[in-house]
Amino acid sequence: MRALLAAAGVVVDHPGSPRVLDGLDLTLIAGRRLALLGANGAGKSTLLRCLSGALRPSSGAVLVDGEPLRHDRRGLARHRQTVQLVLQDPDDQIVASEVRHDVAYGPTNLGLDAAEVATRVDHALDALGIADLARRPVHHLSFGQRKRVALAGAVAMAPRVLLLDEPTAGLDPAGTVALLETIEVLEARGVTVALSTHDLDLAWRWADEVAVLVGGRAVVGDPGVLLADDDLLRQAALASPWQARVLRAAGAAIPTPRPRDAEDVVAALGIRESAIG
Amino acid sequence: MRALLAAAGVVVDHPGSPRVLDGLDLTLIAGRRLALLGANGAGKSTLLRCLSGALRPSSGAVLVDGEPLRHDRRGLARHRQTVQLVLQDPDDQIVASEVRHDVAYGPTNLGLDAAEVATRVDHALDALGIADLARRPVHHLSFGQRKRVALAGAVAMAPRVLLLDEPTAGLDPAGTVALLETIEVLEARGVTVALSTHDLDLAWRWADEVAVLVGGRAVVGDPGVLLADDDLLRQAALASPWQARVLRAAGAAIPTPRPRDAEDVVAALGIRESAIG
Amino acid sequence: MHIAEGFLPPLHAAAWTAAAVPFVAHGVREIKRTTATHPESKLLLGAVGAYSFVLSAIKLPSVTGSSSHPTGTGEGAILFRPPVMAALGSVVLLFQALLLAHGGLTTLGANIMSMAVAGPWAGYGVYRLLRFAPWSVAIFCAVAVADLATYVMTSTQLALAFPDPQGGFLASWERFLGLFALTQIPLAIVEGLVGVLLMNALRSW
Amino acid sequence: MAGLSLDDTAWTNRWRHRSVAEKSVLSLGLLLVAVTARTPVTGLLVVVVATAVACLGARIPVGTWVRVLLAPASFVLLGVVGIAVTLTPSSTAGSSAAEVWWTGGPFAVTAVSAAQAGETAVRAIAGASAVMLLACTTPMPYLLGALSRVPGFATLAEIGGVVYRMLFGLLHAQARVRESQAARLGFRTPSVARRSIGLLAATTLVRAWTGARRLEEGLAGRAPAGVPFGAPATDALRWAFVVPAAVVVLATGVVGWFA
C-alpha cells in the first residue's frame, strides 16, 4: 500500500462563488484503480487539475510519494513526468496537426534526443493500438481516434500516474471496451490509473476504490459499499448502478466480491435456470 | 399510425470515403418514441441532419406527411416549422449572448410579431424549466443549462417533431432524469420525439421503437426484440442493455412488456425474497 | 501598444479618428460585399475577430524575461488582407477598450491607425514584395515589419501630441522610438518567429 | 467558462437593463468633459462624479470599481514617464535652472514636461473612469445593439455580436490548450515556448474556424442563412434619467471649467 499521489486538505476557491473543493483528502495507491464520481459541477475536473499540477489549490497540498508538490518551475517539471492528465475533450490537448508529431510533442520538450523520442512515440502508439494512424492528419480522425491520440500524448511522457477525465464520455460501447483494454495494457506496464466518470456502471465494474465528491470533499471506499449507499448517492445527486438496484429489488445483500456482470448478479441471486417457471 | 416524417432510400455520399447512409428507410410515427442506435460513425447524426433538412441526401427523399421535402427556400422554411433538430453540442446552435434573445432567434425569423415571439419564448423556457435563466448571458451557464437553452430554441419553433442528437451525452444522472421529464412535457403538448444515443439502457427504458444503424441502413423494431438480438448488435458494434443480459444469464425469456427497471427485472425472474438463501 | 483613453489631446484624438474613418469604411464596404454574396461569412468574420481578441491575450515569452502580447496584425493581413483587418481590427479594439480597459474610445481612431491600418498594410506590403523569397522568410519579415510599423505609428502619434519642449517633434519622436525599440525590436523578432511557426502549422491543417 | 471581470460586472449591476442612450449621455458626456478639461480640477471632478454614480447609482461594489480603474491608471502612469522625461535643455536655450527638476545624462525632467505629464495623466484617468462607467454598466451585446441602429454600423455591430458569442468559448479553449501544453512541458525553455505559442495560436485559429462552420450548420435549422442575428432590446429611454444625467454632466463641466 504505497501512497503514490495524494491530496491533503485541498481547497479551491473561485472568488464570488461557492468553494469547489473544501478541504478534500484523497490518496492514490500504486496499482489500485480509483474512480472519481460526482454530479456535474461537483469538482471532479478541478480535483484532477490540482492533482496534475495544472491548478494550484488555494490551500492544502498535493503530495507525491509523500513529498508536497512545489509549484515552481523545477517542481512542476518533475511532477509532469510523474503525473499526466488526459482531458475529456481531446481537442483541448492535441496541438500538432499530424498524429506522430503530436505524440512527440511532450518527449521533444523533455529534451530527449531524436532516437529516444521516436522510441517513446512508437511505444505510446503501440500501447494505444493506433500505430497505423501515426502519419494521419488529426482533423481527419474520428472523435474516438482523437481521444486515443490525446492519451498517447500523455503516455509518451512515461508517467507513473495517469488521470483520465471522463474517458468514456462520447465513446460507443465498443470504444469503451477498447479503452478499458488499453488501460489494462498500461497497468501491466506499471502505470497507476485513476479516472472520473458519470457512468456508475463503469465505476462498479472497473474500480478497486471509488471517491464520491459531495460538498467539496471526497467520501472514499469500496465500490460495493458506497455505490449501494442511497443516502450518500442522493447527496451526490447520483444513482446506484443497476447491479446494486437489482440485488436490492430482490432483497438480496451485496456479496463480496461484488457481482460485476450479469452472470455474477444472477449467481448472487441464487437462481438456477430450473428455478424459473 | 400516422407517418409523420420518413426517410425513403436515403443515400449520403462523401466523395472518397465509404457511403455513410446507403439507401436507408425509416418512418417516424406521430406520438411514438424512436431511439436511433449505432456505433460512432454509423451515421446517426448524418441521418438526423437529413431528416431536419440541414443536409440534402445524395439520393432518396425525406417525406413529411407523405410529401417529399423540397430543398428550396420555401420548402425548407416550411420544414423548419415541422421538424427541429437539437445538436449534441449546444454551442453549435446558440447564436445570441442572452438566453431569451437566443430563444427568440428562430421565431423572430418566422416573421411573427413581437408579442407572439415573446409568448413563444416564454412557453419554451417554461417547458424546459429555465424561465429563471431568461436574462442570463449564455456564457455564464453550465453545459447542462446551455443544452436546455438550445432545446428551448428548437421548442420555440413549435415543431411537430423534435430530433435530439445524443441529448444525454455529457449529462450526469440527475440531468438525464430531468431531460426525460422535459421530453414528457413536450410529448404532452403533442410533439413527437426521436433521439440518437449510445446509451442502450436509455433506449431500452425510453423507446417505443428502436432503429439500429448497420452498414448505412436501419433495422427497425421493438426494443425488447432488437436489443436482445446478439447477431444484430454485434454487427452494429453495440452490446445489449443490462436488463436483457440479466434475463439471458438467468436463462429467462424476455417478457412482453419488457422489464424496464430493476423491480421489473426481478419480477420477470420470478424471485420472491423468500426464494433467496 | 494601445494608447490609453484620454491620453491624446482632444484635437489629436479627433484628427486620428477622422483619419481612420476612410480605412474602416473601406473595410466595411469590402465586408458588406462579401457577406451579401456569402451570408455565412458573417460567422467566419466573427470567428476571426474573436480569434484576434483571444490572440492578443496570449502572453509571449520575451527574450528579456518580461512578457508581452503579440499584435497579430501581420498574420491577419496575410490571411485576410488589410481592408478586412481595418474593419475587424476596429471591432476588436472596441472590445479591448470596453472589456479589458485597454485603449479607449477617444483614442480608438489613433489605435485603429496604428494597429488596424499601418501594421497590416506594412506587413502585407512586405509579404507581397517578398513573394519570390522563401515563404518562411517572407512571413517572418512581414510579421516583424507589421509589428514594428505598429510601434513606429504609435511613436509618431505620441511625438506629435507631445513634442519635446526643446527639440520639438523630431527629438520627441526619437525619444519615443528609442524607448519602444528597447522592448519592441526583440519582441518583433519573437513575434516574427512565432508567426512563421503559426503559418506553418496552419498550412499543415 | 472563462470570464472577464468587466464583463461580469456589466451583466450583474443594477443599471444593466437601462437604455444604452441614457447611460451614454452620462458616460460620454463625462468623457467629453474629461478630455476637454483645461485644469486638472475638472479631471478630478470627473473621477469623483463617475465613481459616485457607479458605486451609488449602479451599485457596483467599490472594490470592483477600484480594480477596474487600476488597470488603465497604472498603464497611464507608466505612459506619462515618456512625456515627463525630456532632453536636457542646453544652456544656450536660456532655461533657468529652477525649471529643471532632475537631470540624468542627456535626459531631464523639467517643470514644463512634468506639467504636461501631470495634465495628461489626469485627463487620461478621468477619461478612463468616464468610459468605464459605460463599460461596467452595459453588457457588450446591448452596446452593439445600440450601435447597430446607427446608420452604416449594422454590419459591424452584427459581426461584433458573433465575436462576443464566440469569445468566451475560445478564451476557455485557449486556456485549456495552454494548460495541457504546460503539462507536456511546452514552456520549459524559450525556444520550446516559442514553438508552443505558435502551435497554440494555430490550434486556436483552427478552433475558431471550425466553431464558425459548425455554428453555421447548427443555425441552418433555425433560420435561413444570412438573416440578421438581431440585437437584444434594452428598456426604453426615460427622460427621468436623461435630464438629471445631463444636468450632472453640465454641472461637472461648468464647475470644472469656470471654478
Tab-separated table of N, CA and C in Angstrom, chain D residues 11-68:
chain	number	residue	atom	x	y	z
D	11	TRP	N	-22.937	42.577	-16.568
D	11	TRP	CA	-24.150	41.745	-16.556
D	11	TRP	C	-24.864	41.762	-15.217
D	12	THR	N	-24.176	42.180	-14.147
D	12	THR	CA	-24.761	41.988	-12.824
D	12	THR	C	-25.108	43.286	-12.105
D	13	ASN	N	-24.785	44.445	-12.672
D	13	ASN	CA	-25.040	45.682	-11.927
D	13	ASN	C	-26.504	46.104	-12.058
D	14	ARG	N	-26.885	47.094	-11.270
D	14	ARG	CA	-28.287	47.468	-11.188
D	14	ARG	C	-28.782	48.220	-12.428
D	15	TRP	N	-27.862	48.767	-13.186
D	15	TRP	CA	-28.250	49.554	-14.351
D	15	TRP	C	-28.192	48.784	-15.667
D	16	ARG	N	-28.016	47.491	-15.564
D	16	ARG	CA	-27.810	46.703	-16.774
D	16	ARG	C	-28.895	46.928	-17.820
D	17	HIS	N	-30.148	46.947	-17.369
D	17	HIS	CA	-31.240	46.995	-18.350
D	17	HIS	C	-31.585	48.398	-18.823
D	18	ARG	N	-30.956	49.397	-18.233
D	18	ARG	CA	-31.249	50.774	-18.654
D	18	ARG	C	-30.904	50.974	-20.117
D	19	SER	N	-31.607	51.901	-20.753
D	19	SER	CA	-31.345	52.206	-22.151
D	19	SER	C	-29.884	52.626	-22.337
D	20	VAL	N	-29.288	52.138	-23.413
D	20	VAL	CA	-27.889	52.465	-23.677
D	20	VAL	C	-27.742	53.970	-23.897
D	21	ALA	N	-28.750	54.565	-24.510
D	21	ALA	CA	-28.696	56.007	-24.782
D	21	ALA	C	-28.595	56.789	-23.474
D	22	GLU	N	-29.404	56.384	-22.489
D	22	GLU	CA	-29.371	57.047	-21.176
D	22	GLU	C	-27.971	57.055	-20.593
D	23	LYS	N	-27.385	55.861	-20.569
D	23	LYS	CA	-26.076	55.748	-19.936
D	23	LYS	C	-25.013	56.442	-20.766
D	24	SER	N	-25.226	56.466	-22.093
D	24	SER	CA	-24.246	57.132	-22.962
D	24	SER	C	-24.220	58.626	-22.700
D	25	VAL	N	-25.387	59.222	-22.455
D	25	VAL	CA	-25.434	60.653	-22.160
D	25	VAL	C	-24.506	60.945	-20.985
D	26	LEU	N	-24.618	60.118	-19.978
D	26	LEU	CA	-23.845	60.311	-18.757
D	26	LEU	C	-22.355	60.034	-19.002
D	27	SER	N	-22.083	58.834	-19.530
D	27	SER	CA	-20.699	58.388	-19.648
D	27	SER	C	-19.947	59.187	-20.710
D	28	LEU	N	-20.529	59.296	-21.901
D	28	LEU	CA	-19.827	60.006	-22.966
D	28	LEU	C	-19.793	61.504	-22.687
D	29	GLY	N	-20.822	62.009	-21.997
D	29	GLY	CA	-20.800	63.414	-21.585
D	29	GLY	C	-19.632	63.684	-20.657
D	30	LEU	N	-19.469	62.819	-19.665
D	30	LEU	CA	-18.349	62.979	-18.737
D	30	LEU	C	-17.023	62.827	-19.472
D	31	LEU	N	-16.999	61.914	-20.457
D	31	LEU	CA	-15.776	61.721	-21.245
D	31	LEU	C	-15.414	63.020	-21.966
D	32	LEU	N	-16.435	63.649	-22.534
D	32	LEU	CA	-16.202	64.912	-23.249
D	32	LEU	C	-15.651	65.969	-22.296
D	33	VAL	N	-16.254	66.046	-21.126
D	33	VAL	CA	-15.769	66.998	-20.129
D	33	VAL	C	-14.324	66.672	-19.768
D	34	ALA	N	-14.039	65.389	-19.576
D	34	ALA	CA	-12.699	64.979	-19.139
D	34	ALA	C	-11.633	65.354	-20.158
D	35	VAL	N	-11.889	65.072	-21.444
D	35	VAL	CA	-10.816	65.303	-22.420
D	35	VAL	C	-10.687	66.769	-22.826
D	36	THR	N	-11.747	67.541	-22.586
D	36	THR	CA	-11.633	68.953	-22.968
D	36	THR	C	-11.304	69.837	-21.767
D	37	ALA	N	-11.078	69.193	-20.628
D	37	ALA	CA	-10.820	69.966	-19.409
D	37	ALA	C	-9.577	70.817	-19.557
D	38	ARG	N	-9.623	71.995	-18.943
D	38	ARG	CA	-8.456	72.866	-19.027
D	38	ARG	C	-7.642	72.841	-17.745
D	39	THR	N	-8.257	72.386	-16.667
D	39	THR	CA	-7.480	72.297	-15.425
D	39	THR	C	-7.631	70.883	-14.864
D	40	PRO	N	-6.629	70.454	-14.116
D	40	PRO	CA	-6.695	69.115	-13.503
D	40	PRO	C	-7.894	68.976	-12.572
D	41	VAL	N	-8.366	70.094	-12.036
D	41	VAL	CA	-9.510	70.025	-11.107
D	41	VAL	C	-10.712	69.372	-11.802
D	42	THR	N	-10.933	69.769	-13.056
D	42	THR	CA	-12.050	69.200	-13.798
D	42	THR	C	-11.917	67.684	-13.883
D	43	GLY	N	-10.698	67.261	-14.219
D	43	GLY	CA	-10.462	65.820	-14.351
D	43	GLY	C	-10.771	65.096	-13.055
D	44	LEU	N	-10.255	65.659	-11.950
D	44	LEU	CA	-10.501	65.016	-10.657
D	44	LEU	C	-11.991	64.973	-10.352
D	45	LEU	N	-12.691	66.053	-10.742
D	45	LEU	CA	-14.131	66.119	-10.517
D	45	LEU	C	-14.844	65.015	-11.295
D	46	VAL	N	-14.387	64.774	-12.530
D	46	VAL	CA	-14.995	63.710	-13.342
D	46	VAL	C	-14.807	62.359	-12.666
D	47	VAL	N	-13.596	62.113	-12.147
D	47	VAL	CA	-13.338	60.836	-11.474
D	47	VAL	C	-14.291	60.681	-10.293
D	48	VAL	N	-14.442	61.754	-9.520
D	48	VAL	CA	-15.305	61.690	-8.339
D	48	VAL	C	-16.756	61.426	-8.743
D	49	VAL	N	-17.234	62.183	-9.752
D	49	VAL	CA	-18.633	62.013	-10.183
D	49	VAL	C	-18.856	60.608	-10.733
D	50	ALA	N	-17.935	60.127	-11.606
D	50	ALA	CA	-18.087	58.801	-12.198
D	50	ALA	C	-18.102	57.741	-11.109
D	51	THR	N	-17.220	57.895	-10.123
D	51	THR	CA	-17.157	56.924	-9.035
D	51	THR	C	-18.451	56.931	-8.229
D	52	ALA	N	-18.935	58.124	-7.915
D	52	ALA	CA	-20.166	58.223	-7.132
D	52	ALA	C	-21.325	57.589	-7.887
D	53	VAL	N	-21.435	57.906	-9.167
D	53	VAL	CA	-22.532	57.370	-9.970
D	53	VAL	C	-22.441	55.849	-10.063
D	54	ALA	N	-21.217	55.331	-10.311
D	54	ALA	CA	-21.033	53.887	-10.481
D	54	ALA	C	-21.349	53.144	-9.189
D	55	CYS	N	-20.836	53.661	-8.089
D	55	CYS	CA	-20.968	52.915	-6.836
D	55	CYS	C	-22.321	53.147	-6.167
D	56	LEU	N	-22.832	54.382	-6.236
D	56	LEU	CA	-24.108	54.665	-5.563
D	56	LEU	C	-25.286	54.384	-6.489
D	57	GLY	N	-25.145	54.760	-7.767
D	57	GLY	CA	-26.252	54.576	-8.698
D	57	GLY	C	-26.364	53.150	-9.180
D	58	ALA	N	-25.295	52.679	-9.843
D	58	ALA	CA	-25.343	51.338	-10.428
D	58	ALA	C	-25.018	50.261	-9.406
D	59	ARG	N	-24.628	50.680	-8.189
D	59	ARG	CA	-24.316	49.746	-7.097
D	59	ARG	C	-23.196	48.773	-7.462
D	60	ILE	N	-22.184	49.314	-8.123
D	60	ILE	CA	-21.010	48.490	-8.382
D	60	ILE	C	-20.167	48.505	-7.111
D	61	PRO	N	-19.781	47.325	-6.604
D	61	PRO	CA	-19.001	47.296	-5.372
D	61	PRO	C	-17.733	48.143	-5.519
D	62	VAL	N	-17.425	48.910	-4.446
D	62	VAL	CA	-16.300	49.840	-4.519
D	62	VAL	C	-15.014	49.116	-4.903
D	63	GLY	N	-14.805	47.923	-4.320
D	63	GLY	CA	-13.583	47.174	-4.616
D	63	GLY	C	-13.481	46.855	-6.106
D	64	THR	N	-14.595	46.422	-6.675
D	64	THR	CA	-14.613	46.091	-8.100
D	64	THR	C	-14.265	47.324	-8.924
D	65	TRP	N	-14.904	48.439	-8.587
D	65	TRP	CA	-14.693	49.679	-9.330
D	65	TRP	C	-13.231	50.116	-9.268
D	66	VAL	N	-12.641	50.031	-8.075
D	66	VAL	CA	-11.236	50.430	-7.926
D	66	VAL	C	-10.345	49.526	-8.770
D	67	ARG	N	-10.620	48.204	-8.733
D	67	ARG	CA	-9.813	47.277	-9.543
D	67	ARG	C	-9.951	47.600	-11.022
D	68	VAL	N	-11.172	47.934	-11.432
D	68	VAL	CA	-11.420	48.250	-12.841
D	68	VAL	C	-10.576	49.448	-13.267
